[in-house]
Amino acid sequence: MIAQSPMPKAVVAVPAERRWFLGLPTWIRASGAETNGTLSLLEQVIPPGFVSPWHVHHNEDESFYVIDGTMTVVVGDSAVTLNAGDFGFGPRGIPHGFRIEGTKPARILLMTNSGGLAAFIRETSVPAEGAAPPELNPADLPKVAAAAERHGMTILGPMPGI
């Protein structure tokens, strides 16, 4: 007899969980808890000039959707500039990162096809209960890298060519 997976719960609305991640306002819109581990959906507002670490997801693909602003997504040796309404895709196993372009912040959605990214964000951020983000302490970066490994990601360092 084949064991069947439990049916997912139907969720009508999930309140956003507001956090400070690397000093950035970040909302966990959906995590593995709400999606039977199949999705992470995060929203961020990121200032111009911000560059993400060069990293790789080992167990999940990452997608980018720009709500407002402009970002350049680099996946392997390819780069594409995304504007409001544009979508980008970073397959698992291929290093990638992004840079916010222009003179205004970008509002983006980050999505992965597992709950791992939301779990990583939750572990390495703090609830956004105050008006100002906590200061980013460079001494915390090794802890962030270790947490990334626990969630199936490797931080490789700064984005190349930036």
C-alpha positions in Angstrom: 0.0 0.0 0.0 1.3 3.4 -0.9 1.2 6.1 1.8 -0.5 9.2 0.8 0.7 12.7 1.8 -1.7 14.7 3.9 -3.9 17.1 1.9 -2.7 20.7 2.2 -4.8 23.1 4.2 -6.7 25.7 2.2 -5.5 29.1 3.3 -7.6 32.1 2.5 -5.3 34.8 3.9 -1.9 34.8 5.5 -0.9 37.9 7.4 2.5 39.2 6.4 5.3 38.8 8.9 7.4 42.0 8.8 11.1 41.6 9.6 14.4 43.4 9.2 16.8 41.2 7.1 20.3 42.7 6.6 18.8 46.0 7.5 16.2 45.8 4.8 12.4 45.8 5.4 11.3 42.3 4.5 7.8 40.8 4.6 7.4 37.0 4.7 4.2 36.7 2.6 4.2 32.9 2.6 6.5 30.2 4.1 6.7 26.5 4.1 4.3 26.4 7.1 1.5 27.7 4.9 2.4 25.9 1.7 3.3 22.4 2.8 7.0 23.3 2.3 6.5 24.1 -1.4 6.9 27.9 -1.5 8.6 30.9 0.0 7.2 34.3 -1.0 9.1 37.4 0.3 8.7 41.1 -0.4 11.5 43.5 0.1 12.1 47.3 -0.4 15.7 47.7 -1.3 17.6 51.0 -1.7 19.4 51.9 -4.9 23.0 50.6 -5.1 22.3 47.6 -2.9 24.1 44.4 -4.1 23.1 41.0 -2.8 25.8 38.4 -2.0 26.8 36.0 -4.8 25.1 32.8 -3.7 23.7 29.5 -4.9 20.6 27.6 -3.9 21.2 23.8 -3.9 17.6 22.6 -3.4 15.3 25.3 -4.9 14.9 27.7 -7.8 14.6 31.4 -7.1 12.4 33.8 -9.0 12.4 37.6 -9.0 9.4 39.9 -9.7 9.8 43.7 -9.7 6.8 45.6 -8.4 8.5 49.0 -8.6 12.0 50.1 -9.5 14.8 48.5 -11.5 17.2 45.6 -10.7 19.8 43.7 -12.5 19.8 40.0 -11.9 23.0 38.1 -12.7 22.7 34.3 -13.1 26.0 32.5 -13.9 27.5 34.5 -16.8 24.2 36.2 -17.9 22.7 39.5 -16.7 19.3 41.0 -17.3 17.9 44.3 -16.2 14.3 44.0 -14.8 11.9 46.9 -14.5 8.5 47.1 -12.9 6.3 44.2 -14.1 9.3 42.1 -15.2 10.2 38.6 -14.0 13.5 36.8 -13.7 14.5 33.2 -12.9 17.5 31.7 -11.2 17.7 27.9 -11.4 19.1 25.9 -8.5 22.7 25.0 -8.7 23.7 28.2 -10.6 25.3 31.1 -8.7 23.4 34.3 -8.9 22.8 37.7 -7.3 21.2 41.1 -8.0 21.9 44.8 -7.8 19.3 47.6 -7.4 19.7 50.2 -10.2 18.6 53.8 -10.5 18.0 56.5 -7.9 15.0 55.1 -6.1 14.3 52.0 -4.0 13.0 48.9 -5.7 10.1 46.8 -4.3 10.5 43.2 -5.3 9.1 39.8 -4.7 11.5 36.8 -4.2 10.0 33.4 -4.6 11.5 29.9 -4.2 9.9 26.5 -4.8 10.4 25.4 -1.3 10.0 26.8 2.2 13.8 27.1 2.7 14.2 30.8 1.8 11.5 32.0 4.2 13.0 29.8 7.0 16.5 31.2 6.3 15.1 34.8 6.4 13.2 34.1 9.6 16.3 32.6 11.3 18.6 35.5 10.2 16.3 38.5 10.8 14.5 40.2 13.6 10.9 41.2 13.9 10.3 44.8 12.6 8.6 46.1 15.8 10.5 49.4 15.9 10.7 52.2 13.4 14.4 51.8 12.6 16.3 48.7 11.5 19.0 47.3 13.7 22.5 48.1 12.6 24.1 45.5 10.4 27.1 44.1 12.2 29.8 42.7 9.9 30.6 40.2 12.7 27.2 38.6 12.1 27.9 37.7 8.4 29.6 34.4 9.3 26.4 33.5 11.2 24.3 34.4 8.2 26.5 32.2 6.0 26.2 29.3 8.4 22.4 29.7 8.5 22.4 29.7 4.7 24.2 26.4 4.6 21.6 24.9 7.0 18.9 26.0 4.5 20.5 24.6 1.4 22.3 27.7 0.2 25.9 28.7 0.0 27.1 32.4 0.1 30.0 32.6 -2.2 31.1 36.2 -1.5 30.5 39.5 -3.3 29.0 39.5 -6.8 31.7 39.2 -9.4 32.3 42.3 -11.5 30.7 44.7 -9.0 
